[in-house]
Coordinates of C-alpha atoms in Angstrom, one line a residue:
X1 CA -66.0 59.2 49.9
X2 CA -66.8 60.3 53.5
X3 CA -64.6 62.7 54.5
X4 CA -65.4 63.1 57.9
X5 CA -61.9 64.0 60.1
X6 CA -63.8 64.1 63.2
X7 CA -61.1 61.8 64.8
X8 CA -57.9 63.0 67.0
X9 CA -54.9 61.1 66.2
X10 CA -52.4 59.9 69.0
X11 CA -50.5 62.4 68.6
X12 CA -52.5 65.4 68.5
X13 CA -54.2 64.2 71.7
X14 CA -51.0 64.5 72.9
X15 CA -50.4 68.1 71.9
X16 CA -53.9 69.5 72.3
X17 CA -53.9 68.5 75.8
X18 CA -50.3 70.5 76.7
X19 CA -51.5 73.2 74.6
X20 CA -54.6 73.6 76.6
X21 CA -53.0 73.0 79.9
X22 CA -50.8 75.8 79.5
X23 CA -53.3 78.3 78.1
X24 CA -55.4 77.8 80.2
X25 CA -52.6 78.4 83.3
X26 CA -51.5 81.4 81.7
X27 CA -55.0 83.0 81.1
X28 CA -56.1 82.5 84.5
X29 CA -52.9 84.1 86.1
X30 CA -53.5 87.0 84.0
X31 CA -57.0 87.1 85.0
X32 CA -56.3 86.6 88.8
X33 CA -53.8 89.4 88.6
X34 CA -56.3 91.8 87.3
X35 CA -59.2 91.0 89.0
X36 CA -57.9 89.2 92.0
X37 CA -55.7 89.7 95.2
X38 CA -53.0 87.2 93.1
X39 CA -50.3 89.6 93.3
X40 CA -47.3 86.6 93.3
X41 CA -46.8 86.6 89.6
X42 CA -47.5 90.3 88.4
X43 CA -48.8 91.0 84.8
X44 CA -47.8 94.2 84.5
X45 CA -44.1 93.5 85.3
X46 CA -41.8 93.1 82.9
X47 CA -40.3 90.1 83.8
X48 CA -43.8 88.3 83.1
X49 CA -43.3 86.2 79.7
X50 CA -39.7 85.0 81.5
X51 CA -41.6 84.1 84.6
X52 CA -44.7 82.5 82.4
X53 CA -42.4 80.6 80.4
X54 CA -40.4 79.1 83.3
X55 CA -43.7 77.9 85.0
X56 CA -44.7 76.2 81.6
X57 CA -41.4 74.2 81.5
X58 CA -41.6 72.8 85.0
X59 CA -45.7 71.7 84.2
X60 CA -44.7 70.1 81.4
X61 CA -41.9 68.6 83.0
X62 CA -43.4 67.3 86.0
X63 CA -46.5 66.5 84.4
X64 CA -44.6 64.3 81.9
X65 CA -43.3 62.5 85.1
X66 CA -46.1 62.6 86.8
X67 CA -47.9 61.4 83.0
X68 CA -50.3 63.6 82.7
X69 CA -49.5 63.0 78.9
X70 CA -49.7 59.5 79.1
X71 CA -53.4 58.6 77.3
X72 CA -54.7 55.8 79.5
X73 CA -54.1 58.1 82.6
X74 CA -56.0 61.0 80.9
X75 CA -58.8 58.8 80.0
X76 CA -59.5 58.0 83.9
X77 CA -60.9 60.6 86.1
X78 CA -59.7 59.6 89.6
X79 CA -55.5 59.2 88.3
X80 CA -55.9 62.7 86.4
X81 CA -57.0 64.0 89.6
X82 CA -54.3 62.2 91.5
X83 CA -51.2 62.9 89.4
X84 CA -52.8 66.5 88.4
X85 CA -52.5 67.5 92.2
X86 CA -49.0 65.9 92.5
X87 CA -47.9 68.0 89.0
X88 CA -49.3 71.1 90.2
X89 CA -48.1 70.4 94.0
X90 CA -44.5 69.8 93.0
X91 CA -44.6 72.5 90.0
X92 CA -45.8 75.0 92.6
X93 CA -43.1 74.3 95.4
X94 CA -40.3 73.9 92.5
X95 CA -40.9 77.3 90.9
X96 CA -41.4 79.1 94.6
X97 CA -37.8 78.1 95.5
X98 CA -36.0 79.0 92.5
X99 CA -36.6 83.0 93.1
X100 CA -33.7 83.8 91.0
X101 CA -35.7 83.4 88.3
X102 CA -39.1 83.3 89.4
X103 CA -40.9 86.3 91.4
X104 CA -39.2 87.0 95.1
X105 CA -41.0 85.1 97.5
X106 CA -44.3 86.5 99.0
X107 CA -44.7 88.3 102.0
X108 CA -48.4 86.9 102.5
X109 CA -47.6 82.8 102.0
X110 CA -51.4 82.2 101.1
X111 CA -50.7 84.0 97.5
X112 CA -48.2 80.3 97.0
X113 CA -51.6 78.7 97.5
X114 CA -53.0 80.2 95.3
X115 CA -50.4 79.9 92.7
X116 CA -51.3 76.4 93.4
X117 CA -54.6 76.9 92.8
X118 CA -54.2 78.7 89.5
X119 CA -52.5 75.6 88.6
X120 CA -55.0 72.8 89.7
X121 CA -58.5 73.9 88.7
X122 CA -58.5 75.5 84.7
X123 CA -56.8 72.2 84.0
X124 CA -58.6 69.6 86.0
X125 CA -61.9 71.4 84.6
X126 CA -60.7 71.1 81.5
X127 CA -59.0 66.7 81.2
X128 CA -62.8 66.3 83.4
X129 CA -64.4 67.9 80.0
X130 CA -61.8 66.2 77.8
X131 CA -62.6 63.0 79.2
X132 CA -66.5 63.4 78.6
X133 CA -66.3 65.1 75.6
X134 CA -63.7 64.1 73.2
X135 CA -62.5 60.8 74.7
X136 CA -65.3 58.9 73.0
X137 CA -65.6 56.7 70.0
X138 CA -66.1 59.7 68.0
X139 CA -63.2 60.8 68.3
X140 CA -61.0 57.3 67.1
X141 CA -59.5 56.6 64.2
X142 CA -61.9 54.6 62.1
X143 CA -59.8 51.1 61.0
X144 CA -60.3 48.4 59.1
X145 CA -57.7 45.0 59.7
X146 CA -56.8 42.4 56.9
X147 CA -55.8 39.6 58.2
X148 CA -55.7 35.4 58.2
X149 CA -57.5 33.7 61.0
X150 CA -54.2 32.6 61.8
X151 CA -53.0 36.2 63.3
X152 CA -56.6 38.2 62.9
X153 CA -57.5 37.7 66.7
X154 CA -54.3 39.2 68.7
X155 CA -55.0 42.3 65.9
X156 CA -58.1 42.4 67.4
X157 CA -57.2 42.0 71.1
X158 CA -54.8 45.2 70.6
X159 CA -57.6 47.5 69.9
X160 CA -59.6 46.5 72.7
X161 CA -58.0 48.9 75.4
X162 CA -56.4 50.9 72.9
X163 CA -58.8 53.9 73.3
X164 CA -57.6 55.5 69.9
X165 CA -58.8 53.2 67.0
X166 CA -62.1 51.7 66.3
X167 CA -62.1 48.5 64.1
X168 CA -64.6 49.7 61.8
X169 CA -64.6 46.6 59.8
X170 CA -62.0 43.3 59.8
X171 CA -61.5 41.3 56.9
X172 CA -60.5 37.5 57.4
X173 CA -61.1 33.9 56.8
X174 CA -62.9 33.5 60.0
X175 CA -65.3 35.1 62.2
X176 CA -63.8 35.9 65.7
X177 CA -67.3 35.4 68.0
X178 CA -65.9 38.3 70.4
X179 CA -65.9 41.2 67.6
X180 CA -68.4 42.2 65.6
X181 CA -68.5 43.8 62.0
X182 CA -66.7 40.4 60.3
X183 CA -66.3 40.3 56.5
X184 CA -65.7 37.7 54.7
X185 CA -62.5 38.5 53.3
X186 CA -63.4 35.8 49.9
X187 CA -66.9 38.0 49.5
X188 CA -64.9 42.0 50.3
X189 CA -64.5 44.7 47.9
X190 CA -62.3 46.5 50.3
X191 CA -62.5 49.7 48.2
X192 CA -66.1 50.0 48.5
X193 CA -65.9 49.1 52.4
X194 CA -63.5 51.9 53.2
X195 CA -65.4 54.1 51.0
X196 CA -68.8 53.4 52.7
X197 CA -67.2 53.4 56.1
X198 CA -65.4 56.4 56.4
X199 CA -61.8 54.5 57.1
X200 CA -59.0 56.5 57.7
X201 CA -56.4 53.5 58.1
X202 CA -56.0 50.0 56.6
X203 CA -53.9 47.4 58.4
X204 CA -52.9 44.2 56.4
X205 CA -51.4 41.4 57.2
X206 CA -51.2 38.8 54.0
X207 CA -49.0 36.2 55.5
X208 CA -51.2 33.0 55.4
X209 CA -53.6 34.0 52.4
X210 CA -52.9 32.5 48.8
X211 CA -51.9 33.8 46.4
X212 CA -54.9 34.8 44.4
X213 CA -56.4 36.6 47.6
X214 CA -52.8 38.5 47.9
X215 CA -53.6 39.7 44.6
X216 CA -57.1 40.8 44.7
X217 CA -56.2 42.8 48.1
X218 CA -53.3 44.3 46.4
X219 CA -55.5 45.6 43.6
X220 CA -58.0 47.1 46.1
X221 CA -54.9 48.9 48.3
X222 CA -53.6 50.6 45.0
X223 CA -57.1 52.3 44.9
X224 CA -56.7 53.1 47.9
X225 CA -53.3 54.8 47.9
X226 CA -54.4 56.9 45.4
X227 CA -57.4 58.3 47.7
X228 CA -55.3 59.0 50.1
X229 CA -55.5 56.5 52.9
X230 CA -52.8 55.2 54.7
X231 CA -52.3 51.5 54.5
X232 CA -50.1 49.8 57.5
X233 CA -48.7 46.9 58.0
X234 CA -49.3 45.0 60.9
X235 CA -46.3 44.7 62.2
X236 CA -46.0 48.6 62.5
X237 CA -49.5 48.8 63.7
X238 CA -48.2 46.2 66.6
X239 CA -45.1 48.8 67.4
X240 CA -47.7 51.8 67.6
X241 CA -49.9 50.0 70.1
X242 CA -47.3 48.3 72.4
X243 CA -43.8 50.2 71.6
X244 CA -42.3 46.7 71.3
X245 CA -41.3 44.5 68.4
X246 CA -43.7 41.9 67.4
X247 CA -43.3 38.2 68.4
X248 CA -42.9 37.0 64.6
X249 CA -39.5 39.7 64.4
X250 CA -37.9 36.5 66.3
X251 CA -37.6 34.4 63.5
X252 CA -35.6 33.3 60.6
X253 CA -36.7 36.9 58.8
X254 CA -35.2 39.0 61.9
X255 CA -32.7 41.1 59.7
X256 CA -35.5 41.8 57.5
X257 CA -36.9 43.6 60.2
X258 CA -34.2 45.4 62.3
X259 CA -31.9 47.1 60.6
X260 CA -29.2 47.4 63.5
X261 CA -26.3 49.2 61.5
X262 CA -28.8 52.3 61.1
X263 CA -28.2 52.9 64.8
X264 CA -23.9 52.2 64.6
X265 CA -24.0 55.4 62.5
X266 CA -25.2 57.7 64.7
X267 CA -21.5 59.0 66.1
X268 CA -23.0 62.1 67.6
X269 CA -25.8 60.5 69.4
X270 CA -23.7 57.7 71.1
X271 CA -21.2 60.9 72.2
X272 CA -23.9 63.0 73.8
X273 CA -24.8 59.5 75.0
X274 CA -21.5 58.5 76.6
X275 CA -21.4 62.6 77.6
X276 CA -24.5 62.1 79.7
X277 CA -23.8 59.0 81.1
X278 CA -20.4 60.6 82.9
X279 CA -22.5 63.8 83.8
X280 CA -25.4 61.6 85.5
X281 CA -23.2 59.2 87.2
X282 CA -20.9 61.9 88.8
X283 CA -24.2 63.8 90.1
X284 CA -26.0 60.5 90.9
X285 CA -22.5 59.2 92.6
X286 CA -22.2 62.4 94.4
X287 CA -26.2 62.4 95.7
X288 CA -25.3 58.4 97.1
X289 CA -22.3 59.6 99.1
X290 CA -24.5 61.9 101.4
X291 CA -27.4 59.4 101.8
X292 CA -24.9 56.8 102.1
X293 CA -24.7 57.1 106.0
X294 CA -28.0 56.9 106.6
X295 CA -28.5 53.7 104.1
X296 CA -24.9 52.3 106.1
X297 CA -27.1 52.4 109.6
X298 CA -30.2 51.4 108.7
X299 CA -28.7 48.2 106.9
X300 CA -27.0 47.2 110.4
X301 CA -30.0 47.4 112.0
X302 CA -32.8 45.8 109.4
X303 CA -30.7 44.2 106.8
X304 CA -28.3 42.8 109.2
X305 CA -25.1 41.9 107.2
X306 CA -22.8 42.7 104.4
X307 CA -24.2 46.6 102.2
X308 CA -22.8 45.9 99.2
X309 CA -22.3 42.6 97.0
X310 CA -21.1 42.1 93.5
X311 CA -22.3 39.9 91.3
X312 CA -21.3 39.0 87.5
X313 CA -23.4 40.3 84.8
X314 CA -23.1 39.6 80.9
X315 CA -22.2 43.2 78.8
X316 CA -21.9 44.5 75.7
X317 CA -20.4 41.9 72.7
X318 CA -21.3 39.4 75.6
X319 CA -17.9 40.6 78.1
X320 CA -18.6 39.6 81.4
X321 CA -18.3 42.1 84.3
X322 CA -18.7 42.9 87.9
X323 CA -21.8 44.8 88.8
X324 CA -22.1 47.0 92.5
X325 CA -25.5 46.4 94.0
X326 CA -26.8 47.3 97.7
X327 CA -27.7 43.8 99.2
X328 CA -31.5 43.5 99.6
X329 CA -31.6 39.2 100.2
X330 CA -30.7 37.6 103.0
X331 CA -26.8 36.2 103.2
X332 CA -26.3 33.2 100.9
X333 CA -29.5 33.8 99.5
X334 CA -28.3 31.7 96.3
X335 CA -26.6 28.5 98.1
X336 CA -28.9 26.2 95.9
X337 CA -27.9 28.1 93.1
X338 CA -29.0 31.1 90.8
X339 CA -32.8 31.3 90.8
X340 CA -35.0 34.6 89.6
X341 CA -36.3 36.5 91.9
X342 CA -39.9 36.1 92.1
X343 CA -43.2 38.2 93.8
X344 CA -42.8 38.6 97.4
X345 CA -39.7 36.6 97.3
X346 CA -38.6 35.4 101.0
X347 CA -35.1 35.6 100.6
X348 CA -35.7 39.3 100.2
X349 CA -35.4 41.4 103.5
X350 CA -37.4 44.0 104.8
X351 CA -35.0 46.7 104.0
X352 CA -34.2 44.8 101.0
X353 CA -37.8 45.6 100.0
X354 CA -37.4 49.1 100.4
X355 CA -33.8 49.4 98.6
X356 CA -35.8 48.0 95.3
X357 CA -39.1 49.7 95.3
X358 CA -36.9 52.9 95.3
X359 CA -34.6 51.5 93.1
X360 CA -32.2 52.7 96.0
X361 CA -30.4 48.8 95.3
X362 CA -29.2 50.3 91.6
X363 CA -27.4 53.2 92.7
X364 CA -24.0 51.9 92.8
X365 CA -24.1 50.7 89.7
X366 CA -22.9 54.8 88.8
X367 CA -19.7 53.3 89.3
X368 CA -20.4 50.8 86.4
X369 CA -21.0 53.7 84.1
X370 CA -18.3 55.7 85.2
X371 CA -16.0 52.7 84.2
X372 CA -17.5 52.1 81.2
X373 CA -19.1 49.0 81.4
X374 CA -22.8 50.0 81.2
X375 CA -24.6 52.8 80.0
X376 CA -27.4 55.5 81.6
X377 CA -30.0 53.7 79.3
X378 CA -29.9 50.1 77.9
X379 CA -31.0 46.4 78.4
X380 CA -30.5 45.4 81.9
X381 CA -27.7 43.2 82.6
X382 CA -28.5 39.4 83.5
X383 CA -26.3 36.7 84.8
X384 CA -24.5 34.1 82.7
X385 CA -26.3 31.5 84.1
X386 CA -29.5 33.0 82.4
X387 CA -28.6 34.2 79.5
X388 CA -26.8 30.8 78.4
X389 CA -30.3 29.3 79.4
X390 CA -32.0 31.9 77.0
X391 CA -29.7 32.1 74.0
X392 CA -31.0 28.4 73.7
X393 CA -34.6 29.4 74.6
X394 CA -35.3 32.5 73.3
X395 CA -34.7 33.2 69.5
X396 CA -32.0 36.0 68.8
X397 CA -31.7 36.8 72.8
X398 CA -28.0 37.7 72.4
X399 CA -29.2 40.6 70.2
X400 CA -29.1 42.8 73.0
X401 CA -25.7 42.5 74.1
X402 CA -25.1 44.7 70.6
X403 CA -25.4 47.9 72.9
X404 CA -24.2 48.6 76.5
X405 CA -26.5 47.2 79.6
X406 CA -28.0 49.9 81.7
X407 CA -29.2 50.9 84.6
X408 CA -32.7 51.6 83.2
X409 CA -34.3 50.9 80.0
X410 CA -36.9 50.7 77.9
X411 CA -38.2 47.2 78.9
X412 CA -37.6 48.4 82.4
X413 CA -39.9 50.6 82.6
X414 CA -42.3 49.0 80.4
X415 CA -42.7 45.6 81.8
X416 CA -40.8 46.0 84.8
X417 CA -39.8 41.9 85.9
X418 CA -39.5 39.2 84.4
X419 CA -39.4 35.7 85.9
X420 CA -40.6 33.2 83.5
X421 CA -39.2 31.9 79.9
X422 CA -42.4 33.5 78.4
X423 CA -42.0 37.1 80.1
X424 CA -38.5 37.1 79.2
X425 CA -39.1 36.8 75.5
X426 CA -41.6 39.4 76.1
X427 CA -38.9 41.8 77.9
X428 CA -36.6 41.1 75.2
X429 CA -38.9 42.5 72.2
X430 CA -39.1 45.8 74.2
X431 CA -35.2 45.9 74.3
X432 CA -34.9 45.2 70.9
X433 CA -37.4 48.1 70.1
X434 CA -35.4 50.3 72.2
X435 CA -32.2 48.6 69.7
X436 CA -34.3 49.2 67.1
X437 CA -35.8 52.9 67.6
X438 CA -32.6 54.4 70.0
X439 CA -32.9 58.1 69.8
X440 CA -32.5 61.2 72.3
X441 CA -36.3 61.4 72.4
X442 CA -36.8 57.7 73.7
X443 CA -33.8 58.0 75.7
X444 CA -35.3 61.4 77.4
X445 CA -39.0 59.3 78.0
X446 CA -36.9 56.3 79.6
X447 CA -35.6 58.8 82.0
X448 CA -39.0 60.5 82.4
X449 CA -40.6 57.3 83.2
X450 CA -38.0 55.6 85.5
X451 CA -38.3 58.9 87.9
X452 CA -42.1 57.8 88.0
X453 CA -41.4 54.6 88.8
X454 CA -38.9 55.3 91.7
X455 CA -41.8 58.3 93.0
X456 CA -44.5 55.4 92.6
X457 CA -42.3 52.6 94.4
X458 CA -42.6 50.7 91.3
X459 CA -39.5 48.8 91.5
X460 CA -39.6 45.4 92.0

């Protein structure tokens, strides 16, 4: 067999581009401060590996916010440019005004410059060469996909954009005309195909085959096992690609699928989850009340009516509760009734427009968390109407009310609004991977992401 291992997996893209970023930052501070007039962040002090250390943490930090780590973005040489500048602008001006920790501010400002500098150009030479060099075809995982003609083509349609696996070969009952390297799945000897193709992963999906073609896969995948390669099924393939459940989850197998009591176990998780929801409310509560006079004049002026508003929202176990909101429609916005918000909705004001791209219209909902009623991190709330209309709808929807609403969430920040039956059902497989997977990790990237979306004016 082949044994080529030219490809980089997901995750060690991931880890070879922070690696690098950082070594290359450190070297060229220690160069500059040899060979240079960089004298802000001396090598020969003693305080350097503290110093060095602190200015690795706040890149990483703001470059995960700013996703630098995010593979799509690296891929694209105008947004690494873009966010790069932002990471290193923000690192630069962070790490200057904490001088407690970092060097004592410079007499000559231009050495902050080029601090920024220092920051900026090792790594943007380096994602430019990345994104030449190694972001190529050569670099994927080689794949090949089982699967019926019934389910074959959205398999397919996930690898188009996915920039990390190449479908060497598929394997079906049908040719898809838009993809090339069809087998007949009736005429394969899958052994010898991912032999002769140097595959590194096999995703299957029988459901739809009979019985005697189950069997003469199955045969081929023990061989396969024992060489070595991983076999997936496609269902975990579909979590990998889109970090949301697949569509057939929502049907009479569900429990086969998510094993919800898993996640009711973990007592010290939900603690430090319950601990950080107090200890971000009170800061995000306390952060309100000094903007708050500034929102409270404004809103006279533009929005022209009543700041706040409550509005009933449907909880954990299904309780009903009152959620705090800044107004951002018009007064009796509603007087036909509840209807979703839509894409440049009129009843929306100008201000209004504002108060959600900055997510600015969520902040009171601190006092939610406080009380207990919603969480940090969760599905977002909706109103009874709705969620009576998609219990009916939408297979399993009252799944998410098993955990707390939040204020954020996963399918917040990965497919922001919803306003039709079909986007819905679509929002709900993200929160039901978020059910599914819940961990400090995922909860740390829902955070991460929802500061880029209020720094991008994402909201909707």
């Amino acid at each position: 067999m082949n044994n080529n291992s030219s490809y980089i997996d997901i995750s060690e893209r991931k880890l070879l581009l922070r690696f690098l970023d950082i070594t290359l930052i450190i070297t060229g501070i220690f160069l500059a401060s040899d060979y240079t007039s960089f004298s802000y962040i001396d090598s020969y002090n003693t305080s350097i590996f503290n110093w060095l250390i602190l200015l690795a943490f706040y890149f990483l930090f703001f470059g995960e916010v700013f996703q630098l780590y995010d593979l799509k973005i690296s891929a694209s040489r105008f947004k690494i440019i873009k966010n790069l500048s932002l990471a290193s602008l923000v690192t630069t001006f962070v790490f200057v005004l904490t001088p407690f920790y970092s060097p004592s501010l410079p007499e000559n400002r231009i050495q902050i410059i080029y601090l920024f500098l220092l920051l900026i150009l090792p790594v943007l030479c380096w994602r430019l060469a990345y994104i030449a060099l190694l972001f190529s075809p050569k670099f994927f995982k080689e794949i090949v996909i089982i699967s019926h003609s019934s389910t074959i083509n959205e398999l397919l349609e996930l690898t188009k954009d996915d920039h990390h696996h190449n479908v060497g070969k598929y394997l079906s009952n049908n040719k898809n005309a838009s993809f090339e390297n069809f087998v007949n799945i009736n005429e394969a000897n899958i052994y010898e195909i991912v032999r002769s193709n140097n595959i590194k992963e096999v995703i299957i999906n029988t459901s739809g085959f009979s019985t005697e073609i189950i069997k003469k896969i199955n045969r081929d995948l023990i061989l396969l096992f024992e060489e070595g390669i991983n076999i997936k099924s496609s269902e975990s393939f579909y979590e990998e690609i889109t970090a949301s459940v697949p569509k057939n989850y929502l049907d009479f197998n569900f429990y086969k699928n998510m094993n919800l009591s898993c996640n009711s176990n973990k007592r010290f998780y939900k603690l430090f989850h319950r601990f950080l929801d107090i200890l971000i409310s009170l800061i995000g509560l306390l952060i309100f009340m000094v903007i708050l006079p500034l929102i409270f004049i404004l809103n006279i002026f533009i929005n022209k009516g009543p700041l706040f508003y409550t509005q009933i929202r449907v909880g954990k176990n299904g309780q009903n509760f009152n959620i705090f909101k800044l107004r951002s429609m018009v007064v009796n916005a509603e007087t036909s009734g509840a209807v979703y918000a839509q894409k440049n909705d009129t009843r929306i004001t100008k201000f209004g427009k504002f108060l959600r791209k900055t997510r600015l219209d969520e902040v009171p909902q601190f006092f939610n968390i406080l009380k207990g009623d919603m969480s940090i991190i969760g599905p977002r709330p909706e109103r009874p109407e709705f969620v009576k209309g998609l219990e009916e709808k939408v297979p399993f929807y009252a799944i998410r009310h098993v955990v707390k609403p939040g204020l954020t969430g996963w399918a917040q920040v990965k497919f922001p609004y919803a306003g039709t039956l079909e986007e819905q059902e679509k929002k709900l497989r993200y929160d039901l991977f978020y059910i599914k997977e819940q961990s400090m990790f995922l909860d740390f990237k829902i955070i991460i992401k929802t500061i880029t979306t209020v720094l991008f004016f994402r909201g909707q």
